[in-house]
Amino acid sequence: MTTSTAATTRSSKAAVTPAISMRGVTKTFGDVAAVDNLDLDIADGEFFSMLGPSGSGKTTVLRLIAGFEQPTSGTITLAGTDVTGVAPFDRDVNTVFQDYALFPHMTVLDNVAYGLRVRGVGKSRRRTEALEALGTVQLAHLADRRPHQLSGGQRQRVALARAMVVTPRVLLLDEPLGALDLKLREQMQVELKQLQRDLGITFVFVTHDQEEALTLSDRVAVFNNGSVVQLGTPQQIYEKPTSRYVASFVGTSNIFDDATSVGLLGRSGTFALRPERITLRTDGGGPTTSTAGTIARRGVIVESIYLGSGHRVHVRLDDGTGLIVLEQGAGESDDGERGAAVIASWNERDLVALS
């Protein structure tokens, strides 16, 4: 495998043809529709994440792309070629699983070279390309070890190298970081994104971790009940959620239903407000509204939770509405804040109308 080969500029046709296109794809298991009439395009060379809770359909979509499952109806194309009925080994994709699926009796080098061996590549060439792939993930010095002699992060990188050595057009990743501890997972997120940029391969990443999806992705598809409920850049998904489900699932939001909005905001409708958009100040008994376009309401602090980087403060407004406020860069937690009278204020433009 060579990085230059993997990252070679596609033809003009490929530049406008999605790496993956799904049209009207449905997958049912008995009476349950795991995927429901899905239309989805994934661009060539992008890092695309499918985000959702267990049972939302994201992993089934990944398996449909890989060919491990066949759709009940609909079509799947890879780079413009219909592969709906094509076997997994005849698709130009490769998959990295959460458990890595490394062969315990093989060395790291032999694990990485296995796909080349299956394809009939000669011993000398597959050794060279496997070592190059290991070098890409900075593990060439561990080529002679067995998987049990590696850390979790090292095994994850070996699985990546094994998947990439055959230079697939699309790399499918099924929650590959889920088994790692937090510190290592954050480190691997950075390395994974850098690898994707260097190689130019389309990455399709399945996760239930919202922060992971926002950190890694060029675009995110949020799944629920077998359908994509919102598709966009991480910024669009977080800053402009289109539904109550997305606002609640991706990050934390204060959701004001119609009845609450009329009394609190002076308008009807359902709105979301992110906790970091709210400012708290001590209630000195003066007017609550300071400037035009700002909403300010009195309340009391119910709880203040120290997060290290700040506080998550729970406030009960005078009308009974509960608010979650994220104060960044706060000092040490002070239990005496509970019951303190405060004024919570936010800019009206930070309210997001939900369907």
PDB file of N, CA and C in Angstrom, residues 187-244:
ATOM      1  N   GLN A 187      -7.093  10.279  22.088  1.00  0.00           N
ATOM      2  CA  GLN A 187      -5.860  10.269  21.301  1.00  0.00           C
ATOM      3  C   GLN A 187      -6.088   9.621  19.937  1.00  0.00           C
ATOM      4  N   MET A 188      -6.825   8.505  19.935  1.00  0.00           N
ATOM      5  CA  MET A 188      -7.077   7.789  18.687  1.00  0.00           C
ATOM      6  C   MET A 188      -7.993   8.570  17.754  1.00  0.00           C
ATOM      7  N   GLN A 189      -8.871   9.393  18.306  1.00  0.00           N
ATOM      8  CA  GLN A 189      -9.717  10.236  17.463  1.00  0.00           C
ATOM      9  C   GLN A 189      -8.868  11.158  16.602  1.00  0.00           C
ATOM     10  N   VAL A 190      -7.867  11.775  17.220  1.00  0.00           N
ATOM     11  CA  VAL A 190      -6.975  12.676  16.486  1.00  0.00           C
ATOM     12  C   VAL A 190      -6.210  11.904  15.416  1.00  0.00           C
ATOM     13  N   GLU A 191      -5.662  10.740  15.795  1.00  0.00           N
ATOM     14  CA  GLU A 191      -4.877   9.947  14.849  1.00  0.00           C
ATOM     15  C   GLU A 191      -5.740   9.438  13.697  1.00  0.00           C
ATOM     16  N   LEU A 192      -6.968   9.050  14.012  1.00  0.00           N
ATOM     17  CA  LEU A 192      -7.870   8.527  12.981  1.00  0.00           C
ATOM     18  C   LEU A 192      -8.201   9.596  11.952  1.00  0.00           C
ATOM     19  N   LYS A 193      -8.469  10.807  12.415  1.00  0.00           N
ATOM     20  CA  LYS A 193      -8.786  11.891  11.495  1.00  0.00           C
ATOM     21  C   LYS A 193      -7.582  12.253  10.628  1.00  0.00           C
ATOM     22  N   GLN A 194      -6.401  12.263  11.222  1.00  0.00           N
ATOM     23  CA  GLN A 194      -5.200  12.565  10.455  1.00  0.00           C
ATOM     24  C   GLN A 194      -4.939  11.490   9.399  1.00  0.00           C
ATOM     25  N   LEU A 195      -5.154  10.228   9.765  1.00  0.00           N
ATOM     26  CA  LEU A 195      -4.982   9.139   8.810  1.00  0.00           C
ATOM     27  C   LEU A 195      -5.925   9.291   7.629  1.00  0.00           C
ATOM     28  N   GLN A 196      -7.172   9.595   7.927  1.00  0.00           N
ATOM     29  CA  GLN A 196      -8.162   9.735   6.859  1.00  0.00           C
ATOM     30  C   GLN A 196      -7.773  10.858   5.898  1.00  0.00           C
ATOM     31  N   ARG A 197      -7.303  11.961   6.440  1.00  0.00           N
ATOM     32  CA  ARG A 197      -6.895  13.084   5.586  1.00  0.00           C
ATOM     33  C   ARG A 197      -5.684  12.707   4.740  1.00  0.00           C
ATOM     34  N   ASP A 198      -4.734  12.000   5.334  1.00  0.00           N
ATOM     35  CA  ASP A 198      -3.519  11.626   4.610  1.00  0.00           C
ATOM     36  C   ASP A 198      -3.817  10.626   3.494  1.00  0.00           C
ATOM     37  N   LEU A 199      -4.697   9.675   3.765  1.00  0.00           N
ATOM     38  CA  LEU A 199      -4.963   8.599   2.810  1.00  0.00           C
ATOM     39  C   LEU A 199      -5.980   8.968   1.743  1.00  0.00           C
ATOM     40  N   GLY A 200      -6.896   9.885   2.071  1.00  0.00           N
ATOM     41  CA  GLY A 200      -7.918  10.277   1.105  1.00  0.00           C
ATOM     42  C   GLY A 200      -8.988   9.235   0.883  1.00  0.00           C
ATOM     43  N   ILE A 201      -9.071   8.244   1.777  1.00  0.00           N
ATOM     44  CA  ILE A 201     -10.086   7.195   1.664  1.00  0.00           C
ATOM     45  C   ILE A 201     -11.374   7.675   2.314  1.00  0.00           C
ATOM     46  N   THR A 202     -12.511   7.280   1.747  1.00  0.00           N
ATOM     47  CA  THR A 202     -13.799   7.569   2.369  1.00  0.00           C
ATOM     48  C   THR A 202     -13.943   6.727   3.627  1.00  0.00           C
ATOM     49  N   PHE A 203     -14.168   7.393   4.762  1.00  0.00           N
ATOM     50  CA  PHE A 203     -14.393   6.701   6.028  1.00  0.00           C
ATOM     51  C   PHE A 203     -15.874   6.811   6.377  1.00  0.00           C
ATOM     52  N   VAL A 204     -16.487   5.680   6.686  1.00  0.00           N
ATOM     53  CA  VAL A 204     -17.861   5.659   7.190  1.00  0.00           C
ATOM     54  C   VAL A 204     -17.800   5.097   8.605  1.00  0.00           C
ATOM     55  N   PHE A 205     -18.145   5.931   9.552  1.00  0.00           N
ATOM     56  CA  PHE A 205     -17.887   5.666  10.966  1.00  0.00           C
ATOM     57  C   PHE A 205     -19.209   5.554  11.718  1.00  0.00           C
ATOM     58  N   VAL A 206     -19.408   4.436  12.405  1.00  0.00           N
ATOM     59  CA  VAL A 206     -20.617   4.233  13.203  1.00  0.00           C
ATOM     60  C   VAL A 206     -20.288   4.463  14.672  1.00  0.00           C
ATOM     61  N   THR A 207     -21.101   5.261  15.355  1.00  0.00           N
ATOM     62  CA  THR A 207     -20.871   5.524  16.769  1.00  0.00           C
ATOM     63  C   THR A 207     -22.169   5.936  17.447  1.00  0.00           C
ATOM     64  N   HIS A 208     -22.219   5.710  18.756  1.00  0.00           N
ATOM     65  CA  HIS A 208     -23.321   6.249  19.561  1.00  0.00           C
ATOM     66  C   HIS A 208     -22.816   7.407  20.402  1.00  0.00           C
ATOM     67  N   ASP A 209     -21.523   7.729  20.251  1.00  0.00           N
ATOM     68  CA  ASP A 209     -20.883   8.783  21.039  1.00  0.00           C
ATOM     69  C   ASP A 209     -20.970  10.100  20.271  1.00  0.00           C
ATOM     70  N   GLN A 210     -21.799  11.002  20.760  1.00  0.00           N
ATOM     71  CA  GLN A 210     -22.026  12.267  20.056  1.00  0.00           C
ATOM     72  C   GLN A 210     -20.759  13.100  19.933  1.00  0.00           C
ATOM     73  N   GLU A 211     -19.969  13.164  20.986  1.00  0.00           N
ATOM     74  CA  GLU A 211     -18.740  13.959  20.941  1.00  0.00           C
ATOM     75  C   GLU A 211     -17.774  13.407  19.908  1.00  0.00           C
ATOM     76  N   GLU A 212     -17.693  12.081  19.824  1.00  0.00           N
ATOM     77  CA  GLU A 212     -16.829  11.435  18.840  1.00  0.00           C
ATOM     78  C   GLU A 212     -17.254  11.807  17.419  1.00  0.00           C
ATOM     79  N   ALA A 213     -18.549  11.760  17.155  1.00  0.00           N
ATOM     80  CA  ALA A 213     -19.057  12.099  15.823  1.00  0.00           C
ATOM     81  C   ALA A 213     -18.765  13.551  15.478  1.00  0.00           C
ATOM     82  N   LEU A 214     -18.973  14.451  16.419  1.00  0.00           N
ATOM     83  CA  LEU A 214     -18.744  15.870  16.167  1.00  0.00           C
ATOM     84  C   LEU A 214     -17.259  16.156  15.966  1.00  0.00           C
ATOM     85  N   THR A 215     -16.403  15.437  16.690  1.00  0.00           N
ATOM     86  CA  THR A 215     -14.960  15.663  16.619  1.00  0.00           C
ATOM     87  C   THR A 215     -14.371  15.207  15.287  1.00  0.00           C
ATOM     88  N   LEU A 216     -14.828  14.063  14.787  1.00  0.00           N
ATOM     89  CA  LEU A 216     -14.167  13.420  13.656  1.00  0.00           C
ATOM     90  C   LEU A 216     -14.709  13.803  12.288  1.00  0.00           C
ATOM     91  N   SER A 217     -15.974  14.147  12.214  1.00  0.00           N
ATOM     92  CA  SER A 217     -16.695  14.054  10.944  1.00  0.00           C
ATOM     93  C   SER A 217     -16.652  15.301  10.078  1.00  0.00           C
ATOM     94  N   ASP A 218     -16.716  15.075   8.762  1.00  0.00           N
ATOM     95  CA  ASP A 218     -17.047  16.144   7.831  1.00  0.00           C
ATOM     96  C   ASP A 218     -18.556  16.357   7.824  1.00  0.00           C
ATOM     97  N   ARG A 219     -19.308  15.230   7.850  1.00  0.00           N
ATOM     98  CA  ARG A 219     -20.768  15.296   7.979  1.00  0.00           C
ATOM     99  C   ARG A 219     -21.243  14.193   8.912  1.00  0.00           C
ATOM    100  N   VAL A 220     -22.400  14.434   9.508  1.00  0.00           N
ATOM    101  CA  VAL A 220     -22.989  13.482  10.450  1.00  0.00           C
ATOM    102  C   VAL A 220     -24.433  13.219  10.043  1.00  0.00           C
ATOM    103  N   ALA A 221     -24.813  11.936  10.051  1.00  0.00           N
ATOM    104  CA  ALA A 221     -26.213  11.551   9.883  1.00  0.00           C
ATOM    105  C   ALA A 221     -26.716  11.051  11.227  1.00  0.00           C
ATOM    106  N   VAL A 222     -27.715  11.711  11.774  1.00  0.00           N
ATOM    107  CA  VAL A 222     -28.297  11.289  13.047  1.00  0.00           C
ATOM    108  C   VAL A 222     -29.455  10.343  12.747  1.00  0.00           C
ATOM    109  N   PHE A 223     -29.378   9.139  13.309  1.00  0.00           N
ATOM    110  CA  PHE A 223     -30.369   8.098  13.041  1.00  0.00           C
ATOM    111  C   PHE A 223     -31.347   7.946  14.196  1.00  0.00           C
ATOM    112  N   ASN A 224     -32.581   7.582  13.838  1.00  0.00           N
ATOM    113  CA  ASN A 224     -33.591   7.188  14.814  1.00  0.00           C
ATOM    114  C   ASN A 224     -34.637   6.341  14.104  1.00  0.00           C
ATOM    115  N   ASN A 225     -34.947   5.199  14.665  1.00  0.00           N
ATOM    116  CA  ASN A 225     -35.973   4.315  14.116  1.00  0.00           C
ATOM    117  C   ASN A 225     -35.763   3.985  12.640  1.00  0.00           C
ATOM    118  N   GLY A 226     -34.513   3.718  12.278  1.00  0.00           N
ATOM    119  CA  GLY A 226     -34.215   3.281  10.923  1.00  0.00           C
ATOM    120  C   GLY A 226     -34.159   4.365   9.877  1.00  0.00           C
ATOM    121  N   SER A 227     -34.234   5.625  10.292  1.00  0.00           N
ATOM    122  CA  SER A 227     -34.222   6.741   9.344  1.00  0.00           C
ATOM    123  C   SER A 227     -33.212   7.795   9.782  1.00  0.00           C
ATOM    124  N   VAL A 228     -32.766   8.599   8.820  1.00  0.00           N
ATOM    125  CA  VAL A 228     -31.925   9.754   9.125  1.00  0.00           C
ATOM    126  C   VAL A 228     -32.840  10.919   9.467  1.00  0.00           C
ATOM    127  N   VAL A 229     -32.733  11.413  10.697  1.00  0.00           N
ATOM    128  CA  VAL A 229     -33.599  12.514  11.125  1.00  0.00           C
ATOM    129  C   VAL A 229     -32.946  13.875  10.912  1.00  0.00           C
ATOM    130  N   GLN A 230     -31.614  13.890  10.776  1.00  0.00           N
ATOM    131  CA  GLN A 230     -30.932  15.125  10.382  1.00  0.00           C
ATOM    132  C   GLN A 230     -29.569  14.780   9.820  1.00  0.00           C
ATOM    133  N   LEU A 231     -29.193  15.490   8.769  1.00  0.00           N
ATOM    134  CA  LEU A 231     -27.919  15.280   8.087  1.00  0.00           C
ATOM    135  C   LEU A 231     -27.261  16.628   7.880  1.00  0.00           C
ATOM    136  N   GLY A 232     -25.999  16.752   8.286  1.00  0.00           N
ATOM    137  CA  GLY A 232     -25.305  18.021   8.094  1.00  0.00           C
ATOM    138  C   GLY A 232     -23.910  17.974   8.676  1.00  0.00           C
ATOM    139  N   THR A 233     -23.229  19.110   8.655  1.00  0.00           N
ATOM    140  CA  THR A 233     -21.916  19.216   9.270  1.00  0.00           C
ATOM    141  C   THR A 233     -22.081  19.142  10.785  1.00  0.00           C
ATOM    142  N   PRO A 234     -20.995  18.852  11.508  1.00  0.00           N
ATOM    143  CA  PRO A 234     -21.101  18.847  12.965  1.00  0.00           C
ATOM    144  C   PRO A 234     -21.643  20.167  13.515  1.00  0.00           C
ATOM    145  N   GLN A 235     -21.212  21.277  12.925  1.00  0.00           N
ATOM    146  CA  GLN A 235     -21.692  22.581  13.385  1.00  0.00           C
ATOM    147  C   GLN A 235     -23.193  22.732  13.155  1.00  0.00           C
ATOM    148  N   GLN A 236     -23.668  22.299  12.007  1.00  0.00           N
ATOM    149  CA  GLN A 236     -25.105  22.391  11.718  1.00  0.00           C
ATOM    150  C   GLN A 236     -25.915  21.520  12.666  1.00  0.00           C
ATOM    151  N   ILE A 237     -25.431  20.307  12.919  1.00  0.00           N
ATOM    152  CA  ILE A 237     -26.150  19.386  13.798  1.00  0.00           C
ATOM    153  C   ILE A 237     -26.239  19.949  15.211  1.00  0.00           C
ATOM    154  N   TYR A 238     -25.137  20.502  15.683  1.00  0.00           N
ATOM    155  CA  TYR A 238     -25.116  20.991  17.070  1.00  0.00           C
ATOM    156  C   TYR A 238     -25.795  22.348  17.221  1.00  0.00           C
ATOM    157  N   GLU A 239     -25.478  23.267  16.325  1.00  0.00           N
ATOM    158  CA  GLU A 239     -25.973  24.638  16.477  1.00  0.00           C
ATOM    159  C   GLU A 239     -27.415  24.795  16.010  1.00  0.00           C
ATOM    160  N   LYS A 240     -27.828  23.992  15.019  1.00  0.00           N
ATOM    161  CA  LYS A 240     -29.171  24.153  14.447  1.00  0.00           C
ATOM    162  C   LYS A 240     -29.918  22.819  14.388  1.00  0.00           C
ATOM    163  N   PRO A 241     -30.138  22.175  15.517  1.00  0.00           N
ATOM    164  CA  PRO A 241     -30.931  20.936  15.480  1.00  0.00           C
ATOM    165  C   PRO A 241     -32.329  21.229  14.967  1.00  0.00           C
ATOM    166  N   THR A 242     -32.864  20.321  14.177  1.00  0.00           N
ATOM    167  CA  THR A 242     -34.168  20.573  13.571  1.00  0.00           C
ATOM    168  C   THR A 242     -35.312  19.936  14.337  1.00  0.00           C
ATOM    169  N   SER A 243     -35.000  19.095  15.306  1.00  0.00           N
ATOM    170  CA  SER A 243     -36.058  18.416  16.040  1.00  0.00           C
ATOM    171  C   SER A 243     -35.695  18.286  17.509  1.00  0.00           C
ATOM    172  N   ARG A 244     -36.698  18.020  18.309  1.00  0.00           N
ATOM    173  CA  ARG A 244     -36.487  17.801  19.738  1.00  0.00           C
ATOM    174  C   ARG A 244     -35.539  16.628  19.965  1.00  0.00           C
TER     175      ARG A 244
END
